[in-house]
Amino acid sequence: MNLTTFELAAIALGAFGTGFFKSTFSMAIGLVLVPVMLLFWPTRFIIGTIAIHMLISDYAVIHRFWKQWEWNLAKLVIPGFYAGIVAGTSILVNLPDFWIRKSIGASCLVFILTRTWSEIKGALPALRIGRRAGFAIGLGGGIVSAITHTGGTVLTLYLLSQGVQKVQLVSTIIVTWILVNPLKVASYYAGGLLTPALLFAGAASIPFAFAGGWLGRRVLDMMSQRVFNFSLLGLAAATALRLLWE
């Protein structure tokens, strides 16, 4: 498969955008980057391309957040993400995802309303998340991630509910994807969404992911915690509404 110049431009743009959002608003990859790129390039091509970029950008930006993650929270959801990625890829390849998207959207709105209330009226007690609940959150996030690349929304809202602050939040999301995205790319390849040529071109675009990650971290450092939280909640609300009313 020979890639055209237009497709190579998409790969470069996707790498930069993914690196940028990985360092700022991870869930915006599925909310902003993917929909915009779908206006110009084929759906399956973009879905596969962004999966490669998400894997590459993890390694491009992780050094900027090294050991700032909340591992006790990440380890609760990672097993569920593994199961969800496999299930979600099967759905993406074979089945419609209408009701799954609607249920995830409704769950997101509950988290958004709760967190928005705490931002305005004061912090609420953090929810206690055990292994079973963590697996369920990861399962839902993995399914949505495989289908629409918006699993970051579920993961972000979960971490916000635990009171994780902005740098630690981004760091925890990245370390989670470091361990999850290799399975996602492998599942996509097995499902026919990726080709060797696309994998090679995606890997070659890593300098663009580094550039996006560098810029994103600087944007993150300049934002206040309150602005950061409301920005995340606004993006999450838009994602949930899109899932419910698309």
PDB file of C-alpha atoms in Angstrom:
ATOM      1  CA  MET A   1       0.000   0.000   0.000  1.00  0.00           C
ATOM      2  CA  ASN A   2       1.507   3.329  -1.109  1.00  0.00           C
ATOM      3  CA  LEU A   3       0.533   6.367   0.924  1.00  0.00           C
ATOM      4  CA  THR A   4      -0.286   9.604  -0.887  1.00  0.00           C
ATOM      5  CA  THR A   5       1.102  13.003   0.080  1.00  0.00           C
ATOM      6  CA  PHE A   6      -2.319  13.911   1.456  1.00  0.00           C
ATOM      7  CA  GLU A   7      -2.314  10.818   3.667  1.00  0.00           C
ATOM      8  CA  LEU A   8       1.228  11.530   4.853  1.00  0.00           C
ATOM      9  CA  ALA A   9       0.086  15.039   5.803  1.00  0.00           C
ATOM     10  CA  ALA A  10      -2.685  13.480   7.891  1.00  0.00           C
ATOM     11  CA  ILE A  11      -0.165  11.250   9.646  1.00  0.00           C
ATOM     12  CA  ALA A  12       2.061  14.233  10.517  1.00  0.00           C
ATOM     13  CA  LEU A  13      -0.882  16.349  11.691  1.00  0.00           C
ATOM     14  CA  GLY A  14      -2.299  13.485  13.708  1.00  0.00           C
ATOM     15  CA  ALA A  15       1.041  12.898  15.427  1.00  0.00           C
ATOM     16  CA  PHE A  16       1.413  16.551  16.429  1.00  0.00           C
ATOM     17  CA  GLY A  17      -2.185  16.852  17.613  1.00  0.00           C
ATOM     18  CA  THR A  18      -2.044  13.623  19.580  1.00  0.00           C
ATOM     19  CA  GLY A  19       1.202  14.643  21.289  1.00  0.00           C
ATOM     20  CA  PHE A  20      -0.268  18.029  22.165  1.00  0.00           C
ATOM     21  CA  PHE A  21      -3.486  16.660  23.611  1.00  0.00           C
ATOM     22  CA  LYS A  22      -1.683  13.865  25.465  1.00  0.00           C
ATOM     23  CA  SER A  23       0.101  16.598  27.430  1.00  0.00           C
ATOM     24  CA  THR A  24      -3.017  18.687  28.030  1.00  0.00           C
ATOM     25  CA  PHE A  25      -6.489  17.187  27.461  1.00  0.00           C
ATOM     26  CA  SER A  26      -6.157  13.514  26.587  1.00  0.00           C
ATOM     27  CA  MET A  27      -9.867  13.090  25.939  1.00  0.00           C
ATOM     28  CA  ALA A  28      -9.745  15.835  23.291  1.00  0.00           C
ATOM     29  CA  ILE A  29      -8.071  13.344  20.963  1.00  0.00           C
ATOM     30  CA  GLY A  30     -11.404  11.656  20.402  1.00  0.00           C
ATOM     31  CA  LEU A  31     -13.499  14.771  20.943  1.00  0.00           C
ATOM     32  CA  VAL A  32     -11.655  17.286  18.756  1.00  0.00           C
ATOM     33  CA  LEU A  33      -8.802  15.783  16.753  1.00  0.00           C
ATOM     34  CA  VAL A  34     -10.551  12.725  15.326  1.00  0.00           C
ATOM     35  CA  PRO A  35     -13.804  14.481  14.258  1.00  0.00           C
ATOM     36  CA  VAL A  36     -11.896  17.331  12.586  1.00  0.00           C
ATOM     37  CA  MET A  37      -9.649  14.956  10.674  1.00  0.00           C
ATOM     38  CA  LEU A  38     -12.645  12.907   9.578  1.00  0.00           C
ATOM     39  CA  LEU A  39     -13.824  15.955   7.645  1.00  0.00           C
ATOM     40  CA  PHE A  40     -10.886  15.512   5.277  1.00  0.00           C
ATOM     41  CA  TRP A  41      -9.755  11.867   5.390  1.00  0.00           C
ATOM     42  CA  PRO A  42     -11.499   8.441   5.324  1.00  0.00           C
ATOM     43  CA  THR A  43     -12.887   7.147   8.618  1.00  0.00           C
ATOM     44  CA  ARG A  44     -11.034   3.850   8.909  1.00  0.00           C
ATOM     45  CA  PHE A  45      -7.772   5.484   7.860  1.00  0.00           C
ATOM     46  CA  ILE A  46      -8.057   8.114  10.610  1.00  0.00           C
ATOM     47  CA  ILE A  47      -9.138   5.646  13.291  1.00  0.00           C
ATOM     48  CA  GLY A  48      -6.142   3.448  12.546  1.00  0.00           C
ATOM     49  CA  THR A  49      -3.725   6.359  12.223  1.00  0.00           C
ATOM     50  CA  ILE A  50      -4.718   7.926  15.535  1.00  0.00           C
ATOM     51  CA  ALA A  51      -4.290   4.571  17.282  1.00  0.00           C
ATOM     52  CA  ILE A  52      -0.659   4.484  16.146  1.00  0.00           C
ATOM     53  CA  HIS A  53      -0.130   8.091  17.216  1.00  0.00           C
ATOM     54  CA  MET A  54      -1.625   7.459  20.633  1.00  0.00           C
ATOM     55  CA  LEU A  55       0.882   4.665  21.165  1.00  0.00           C
ATOM     56  CA  ILE A  56       3.842   6.702  19.886  1.00  0.00           C
ATOM     57  CA  SER A  57       2.931   9.881  21.750  1.00  0.00           C
ATOM     58  CA  ASP A  58       2.867   8.006  25.059  1.00  0.00           C
ATOM     59  CA  TYR A  59       6.603   7.458  24.753  1.00  0.00           C
ATOM     60  CA  ALA A  60       7.156  10.941  23.337  1.00  0.00           C
ATOM     61  CA  VAL A  61       5.707  12.711  26.396  1.00  0.00           C
ATOM     62  CA  ILE A  62       6.130  10.306  29.332  1.00  0.00           C
ATOM     63  CA  HIS A  63       9.519  11.766  30.325  1.00  0.00           C
ATOM     64  CA  ARG A  64       7.822  15.102  30.992  1.00  0.00           C
ATOM     65  CA  PHE A  65       5.588  13.469  33.614  1.00  0.00           C
ATOM     66  CA  TRP A  66       7.945  10.798  34.950  1.00  0.00           C
ATOM     67  CA  LYS A  67       6.844   9.218  38.261  1.00  0.00           C
ATOM     68  CA  GLN A  68       4.165  11.842  38.849  1.00  0.00           C
ATOM     69  CA  TRP A  69       1.351   9.377  38.287  1.00  0.00           C
ATOM     70  CA  GLU A  70      -1.049   7.863  40.828  1.00  0.00           C
ATOM     71  CA  TRP A  71      -0.263   4.188  40.345  1.00  0.00           C
ATOM     72  CA  ASN A  72      -2.707   3.021  43.032  1.00  0.00           C
ATOM     73  CA  LEU A  73      -5.532   4.418  40.890  1.00  0.00           C
ATOM     74  CA  ALA A  74      -4.152   3.352  37.509  1.00  0.00           C
ATOM     75  CA  LYS A  75      -3.726  -0.282  38.515  1.00  0.00           C
ATOM     76  CA  LEU A  76      -7.423  -0.561  39.411  1.00  0.00           C
ATOM     77  CA  VAL A  77      -8.615   0.216  35.879  1.00  0.00           C
ATOM     78  CA  ILE A  78      -5.890  -1.235  33.641  1.00  0.00           C
ATOM     79  CA  PRO A  79      -7.172  -4.862  33.720  1.00  0.00           C
ATOM     80  CA  GLY A  80     -10.609  -3.646  32.674  1.00  0.00           C
ATOM     81  CA  PHE A  81      -9.102  -1.604  29.870  1.00  0.00           C
ATOM     82  CA  TYR A  82      -7.437  -4.727  28.474  1.00  0.00           C
ATOM     83  CA  ALA A  83     -10.752  -6.546  28.321  1.00  0.00           C
ATOM     84  CA  GLY A  84     -12.540  -3.474  26.987  1.00  0.00           C
ATOM     85  CA  ILE A  85     -10.052  -2.909  24.165  1.00  0.00           C
ATOM     86  CA  VAL A  86     -10.524  -6.448  22.867  1.00  0.00           C
ATOM     87  CA  ALA A  87     -14.307  -6.244  23.167  1.00  0.00           C
ATOM     88  CA  GLY A  88     -14.451  -2.756  21.670  1.00  0.00           C
ATOM     89  CA  THR A  89     -12.349  -3.706  18.664  1.00  0.00           C
ATOM     90  CA  SER A  90     -14.681  -6.619  17.961  1.00  0.00           C
ATOM     91  CA  ILE A  91     -17.612  -4.214  18.079  1.00  0.00           C
ATOM     92  CA  LEU A  92     -15.830  -1.694  15.870  1.00  0.00           C
ATOM     93  CA  VAL A  93     -15.120  -4.308  13.230  1.00  0.00           C
ATOM     94  CA  ASN A  94     -18.385  -6.244  13.369  1.00  0.00           C
ATOM     95  CA  LEU A  95     -21.218  -4.566  15.274  1.00  0.00           C
ATOM     96  CA  PRO A  96     -22.965  -1.194  15.760  1.00  0.00           C
ATOM     97  CA  ASP A  97     -22.093   0.606  18.986  1.00  0.00           C
ATOM     98  CA  PHE A  98     -25.234   2.741  19.452  1.00  0.00           C
ATOM     99  CA  TRP A  99     -26.301   1.633  22.941  1.00  0.00           C
ATOM    100  CA  ILE A 100     -22.803   1.402  24.370  1.00  0.00           C
ATOM    101  CA  ARG A 101     -22.116   5.010  23.383  1.00  0.00           C
ATOM    102  CA  LYS A 102     -25.396   6.151  24.919  1.00  0.00           C
ATOM    103  CA  SER A 103     -24.757   4.413  28.242  1.00  0.00           C
ATOM    104  CA  ILE A 104     -21.228   5.806  28.479  1.00  0.00           C
ATOM    105  CA  GLY A 105     -22.527   9.289  27.659  1.00  0.00           C
ATOM    106  CA  ALA A 106     -25.088   9.080  30.463  1.00  0.00           C
ATOM    107  CA  SER A 107     -22.453   7.899  32.943  1.00  0.00           C
ATOM    108  CA  CYS A 108     -20.160  10.758  31.944  1.00  0.00           C
ATOM    109  CA  LEU A 109     -22.888  13.314  32.574  1.00  0.00           C
ATOM    110  CA  VAL A 110     -23.331  12.016  36.128  1.00  0.00           C
ATOM    111  CA  PHE A 111     -19.624  12.505  36.814  1.00  0.00           C
ATOM    112  CA  ILE A 112     -19.661  15.936  35.166  1.00  0.00           C
ATOM    113  CA  LEU A 113     -22.581  17.216  37.222  1.00  0.00           C
ATOM    114  CA  THR A 114     -21.053  15.910  40.443  1.00  0.00           C
ATOM    115  CA  ARG A 115     -17.653  17.408  39.747  1.00  0.00           C
ATOM    116  CA  THR A 116     -19.060  20.735  38.551  1.00  0.00           C
ATOM    117  CA  TRP A 117     -21.056  21.023  41.763  1.00  0.00           C
ATOM    118  CA  SER A 118     -17.923  20.370  43.823  1.00  0.00           C
ATOM    119  CA  GLU A 119     -15.980  22.995  41.860  1.00  0.00           C
ATOM    120  CA  ILE A 120     -18.659  25.611  42.538  1.00  0.00           C
ATOM    121  CA  LYS A 121     -19.827  24.679  46.040  1.00  0.00           C
ATOM    122  CA  GLY A 122     -16.768  22.946  47.445  1.00  0.00           C
ATOM    123  CA  ALA A 123     -15.125  19.559  47.254  1.00  0.00           C
ATOM    124  CA  LEU A 124     -17.197  16.437  47.776  1.00  0.00           C
ATOM    125  CA  PRO A 125     -15.800  13.353  49.505  1.00  0.00           C
ATOM    126  CA  ALA A 126     -13.860  11.231  47.030  1.00  0.00           C
ATOM    127  CA  LEU A 127     -15.673   8.105  45.906  1.00  0.00           C
ATOM    128  CA  ARG A 128     -14.135   4.866  47.062  1.00  0.00           C
ATOM    129  CA  ILE A 129     -13.225   2.787  44.049  1.00  0.00           C
ATOM    130  CA  GLY A 130     -12.489  -0.878  44.693  1.00  0.00           C
ATOM    131  CA  ARG A 131     -11.175  -3.547  42.353  1.00  0.00           C
ATOM    132  CA  ARG A 132     -14.586  -4.463  40.950  1.00  0.00           C
ATOM    133  CA  ALA A 133     -15.594  -0.868  40.296  1.00  0.00           C
ATOM    134  CA  GLY A 134     -12.159  -0.141  38.848  1.00  0.00           C
ATOM    135  CA  PHE A 135     -12.480  -3.069  36.458  1.00  0.00           C
ATOM    136  CA  ALA A 136     -15.934  -1.880  35.355  1.00  0.00           C
ATOM    137  CA  ILE A 137     -14.647   1.653  34.735  1.00  0.00           C
ATOM    138  CA  GLY A 138     -11.719   0.279  32.760  1.00  0.00           C
ATOM    139  CA  LEU A 139     -13.992  -2.043  30.786  1.00  0.00           C
ATOM    140  CA  GLY A 140     -16.261   0.819  29.746  1.00  0.00           C
ATOM    141  CA  GLY A 141     -13.308   3.061  28.994  1.00  0.00           C
ATOM    142  CA  GLY A 142     -11.608   0.361  26.945  1.00  0.00           C
ATOM    143  CA  ILE A 143     -14.699  -0.286  24.827  1.00  0.00           C
ATOM    144  CA  VAL A 144     -15.208   3.409  24.109  1.00  0.00           C
ATOM    145  CA  SER A 145     -11.497   3.892  23.474  1.00  0.00           C
ATOM    146  CA  ALA A 146     -11.403   1.110  20.906  1.00  0.00           C
ATOM    147  CA  ILE A 147     -14.475   2.374  19.072  1.00  0.00           C
ATOM    148  CA  THR A 148     -14.116   6.169  19.178  1.00  0.00           C
ATOM    149  CA  HIS A 149     -10.769   7.020  20.845  1.00  0.00           C
ATOM    150  CA  THR A 150     -12.677   8.750  23.664  1.00  0.00           C
ATOM    151  CA  GLY A 151     -11.721   6.408  26.494  1.00  0.00           C
ATOM    152  CA  GLY A 152      -9.745   9.282  27.974  1.00  0.00           C
ATOM    153  CA  THR A 153     -13.044  10.869  28.978  1.00  0.00           C
ATOM    154  CA  VAL A 154     -13.973   7.940  31.201  1.00  0.00           C
ATOM    155  CA  LEU A 155     -10.474   7.764  32.664  1.00  0.00           C
ATOM    156  CA  THR A 156     -10.325  11.527  33.254  1.00  0.00           C
ATOM    157  CA  LEU A 157     -13.663  11.647  35.048  1.00  0.00           C
ATOM    158  CA  TYR A 158     -12.652   8.674  37.181  1.00  0.00           C
ATOM    159  CA  LEU A 159      -9.428  10.428  38.217  1.00  0.00           C
ATOM    160  CA  LEU A 160     -11.214  13.729  38.851  1.00  0.00           C
ATOM    161  CA  SER A 161     -13.632  11.891  41.133  1.00  0.00           C
ATOM    162  CA  GLN A 162     -10.608  10.788  43.167  1.00  0.00           C
ATOM    163  CA  GLY A 163      -9.317  14.340  43.557  1.00  0.00           C
ATOM    164  CA  VAL A 164      -6.265  13.923  41.310  1.00  0.00           C
ATOM    165  CA  GLN A 165      -4.666  17.257  40.384  1.00  0.00           C
ATOM    166  CA  LYS A 166      -3.801  18.358  36.857  1.00  0.00           C
ATOM    167  CA  VAL A 167      -0.176  17.210  36.380  1.00  0.00           C
ATOM    168  CA  GLN A 168      -0.746  13.967  38.272  1.00  0.00           C
ATOM    169  CA  LEU A 169      -3.961  13.447  36.316  1.00  0.00           C
ATOM    170  CA  VAL A 170      -2.250  13.788  32.948  1.00  0.00           C
ATOM    171  CA  SER A 171       0.650  11.631  34.137  1.00  0.00           C
ATOM    172  CA  THR A 172      -1.684   8.861  35.330  1.00  0.00           C
ATOM    173  CA  ILE A 173      -3.563   8.881  32.036  1.00  0.00           C
ATOM    174  CA  ILE A 174      -0.297   8.594  30.101  1.00  0.00           C
ATOM    175  CA  VAL A 175       1.081   5.711  32.164  1.00  0.00           C
ATOM    176  CA  THR A 176      -2.252   3.910  31.763  1.00  0.00           C
ATOM    177  CA  TRP A 177      -2.130   4.294  27.980  1.00  0.00           C
ATOM    178  CA  ILE A 178       1.533   3.206  27.945  1.00  0.00           C
ATOM    179  CA  LEU A 179       0.354  -0.179  29.184  1.00  0.00           C
ATOM    180  CA  VAL A 180      -2.929  -0.337  27.244  1.00  0.00           C
ATOM    181  CA  ASN A 181      -2.270   1.084  23.778  1.00  0.00           C
ATOM    182  CA  PRO A 182       0.074  -1.687  22.545  1.00  0.00           C
ATOM    183  CA  LEU A 183      -2.868  -4.078  22.853  1.00  0.00           C
ATOM    184  CA  LYS A 184      -5.093  -1.581  21.056  1.00  0.00           C
ATOM    185  CA  VAL A 185      -2.743  -1.311  18.082  1.00  0.00           C
ATOM    186  CA  ALA A 186      -2.333  -5.090  17.961  1.00  0.00           C
ATOM    187  CA  SER A 187      -6.116  -5.545  18.044  1.00  0.00           C
ATOM    188  CA  TYR A 188      -6.578  -3.024  15.245  1.00  0.00           C
ATOM    189  CA  TYR A 189      -3.952  -4.792  13.157  1.00  0.00           C
ATOM    190  CA  ALA A 190      -5.617  -8.147  13.719  1.00  0.00           C
ATOM    191  CA  GLY A 191      -8.958  -6.578  12.784  1.00  0.00           C
ATOM    192  CA  GLY A 192      -7.623  -5.202   9.505  1.00  0.00           C
ATOM    193  CA  LEU A 193      -7.686  -1.529  10.496  1.00  0.00           C
ATOM    194  CA  LEU A 194      -3.908  -1.137  10.183  1.00  0.00           C
ATOM    195  CA  THR A 195      -1.433  -2.063   7.456  1.00  0.00           C
ATOM    196  CA  PRO A 196       2.368  -2.443   7.591  1.00  0.00           C
ATOM    197  CA  ALA A 197       2.796   0.750   5.536  1.00  0.00           C
ATOM    198  CA  LEU A 198       0.610   2.714   7.939  1.00  0.00           C
ATOM    199  CA  LEU A 199       2.481   1.332  10.939  1.00  0.00           C
ATOM    200  CA  PHE A 200       5.820   2.341   9.426  1.00  0.00           C
ATOM    201  CA  ALA A 201       4.658   5.847   8.491  1.00  0.00           C
ATOM    202  CA  GLY A 202       3.138   6.335  11.921  1.00  0.00           C
ATOM    203  CA  ALA A 203       6.371   5.303  13.625  1.00  0.00           C
ATOM    204  CA  ALA A 204       8.348   7.692  11.407  1.00  0.00           C
ATOM    205  CA  SER A 205       6.178  10.608  12.549  1.00  0.00           C
ATOM    206  CA  ILE A 206       7.376  10.494  16.159  1.00  0.00           C
ATOM    207  CA  PRO A 207       9.239  13.874  15.911  1.00  0.00           C
ATOM    208  CA  PHE A 208       5.862  15.539  15.355  1.00  0.00           C
ATOM    209  CA  ALA A 209       4.518  13.844  18.486  1.00  0.00           C
ATOM    210  CA  PHE A 210       7.511  15.127  20.478  1.00  0.00           C
ATOM    211  CA  ALA A 211       6.865  18.659  19.199  1.00  0.00           C
ATOM    212  CA  GLY A 212       3.196  18.484  20.120  1.00  0.00           C
ATOM    213  CA  GLY A 213       4.011  17.097  23.563  1.00  0.00           C
ATOM    214  CA  TRP A 214       6.560  19.852  24.194  1.00  0.00           C
ATOM    215  CA  LEU A 215       4.047  22.572  23.361  1.00  0.00           C
ATOM    216  CA  GLY A 216       1.253  20.873  25.275  1.00  0.00           C
ATOM    217  CA  ARG A 217       3.231  20.609  28.515  1.00  0.00           C
ATOM    218  CA  ARG A 218       3.979  24.331  28.397  1.00  0.00           C
ATOM    219  CA  VAL A 219       0.323  25.142  27.889  1.00  0.00           C
ATOM    220  CA  LEU A 220      -0.547  22.885  30.830  1.00  0.00           C
ATOM    221  CA  ASP A 221       1.963  24.598  33.135  1.00  0.00           C
ATOM    222  CA  MET A 222       0.524  28.029  32.320  1.00  0.00           C
ATOM    223  CA  MET A 223      -3.062  27.118  33.249  1.00  0.00           C
ATOM    224  CA  SER A 224      -4.533  27.414  36.743  1.00  0.00           C
ATOM    225  CA  GLN A 225      -6.017  24.348  38.431  1.00  0.00           C
ATOM    226  CA  ARG A 226      -9.545  25.785  38.300  1.00  0.00           C
ATOM    227  CA  VAL A 227      -9.311  26.687  34.617  1.00  0.00           C
ATOM    228  CA  PHE A 228      -7.845  23.266  33.938  1.00  0.00           C
ATOM    229  CA  ASN A 229     -10.689  21.486  35.751  1.00  0.00           C
ATOM    230  CA  PHE A 230     -13.429  23.475  34.037  1.00  0.00           C
ATOM    231  CA  SER A 231     -11.768  22.987  30.664  1.00  0.00           C
ATOM    232  CA  LEU A 232     -11.764  19.240  31.237  1.00  0.00           C
ATOM    233  CA  LEU A 233     -15.371  19.264  32.391  1.00  0.00           C
ATOM    234  CA  GLY A 234     -16.447  21.344  29.402  1.00  0.00           C
ATOM    235  CA  LEU A 235     -14.766  18.964  26.990  1.00  0.00           C
ATOM    236  CA  ALA A 236     -16.214  15.991  28.853  1.00  0.00           C
ATOM    237  CA  ALA A 237     -19.714  17.477  28.668  1.00  0.00           C
ATOM    238  CA  ALA A 238     -19.364  18.020  24.937  1.00  0.00           C
ATOM    239  CA  THR A 239     -18.217  14.422  24.530  1.00  0.00           C
ATOM    240  CA  ALA A 240     -21.095  13.042  26.579  1.00  0.00           C
ATOM    241  CA  LEU A 241     -23.653  15.098  24.672  1.00  0.00           C
ATOM    242  CA  ARG A 242     -22.182  13.964  21.384  1.00  0.00           C
ATOM    243  CA  LEU A 243     -22.487  10.348  22.484  1.00  0.00           C
ATOM    244  CA  LEU A 244     -26.087  10.832  23.601  1.00  0.00           C
ATOM    245  CA  TRP A 245     -27.431  12.903  20.721  1.00  0.00           C
ATOM    246  CA  GLU A 246     -25.362  11.984  17.676  1.00  0.00           C
TER     247      GLU A 246
END
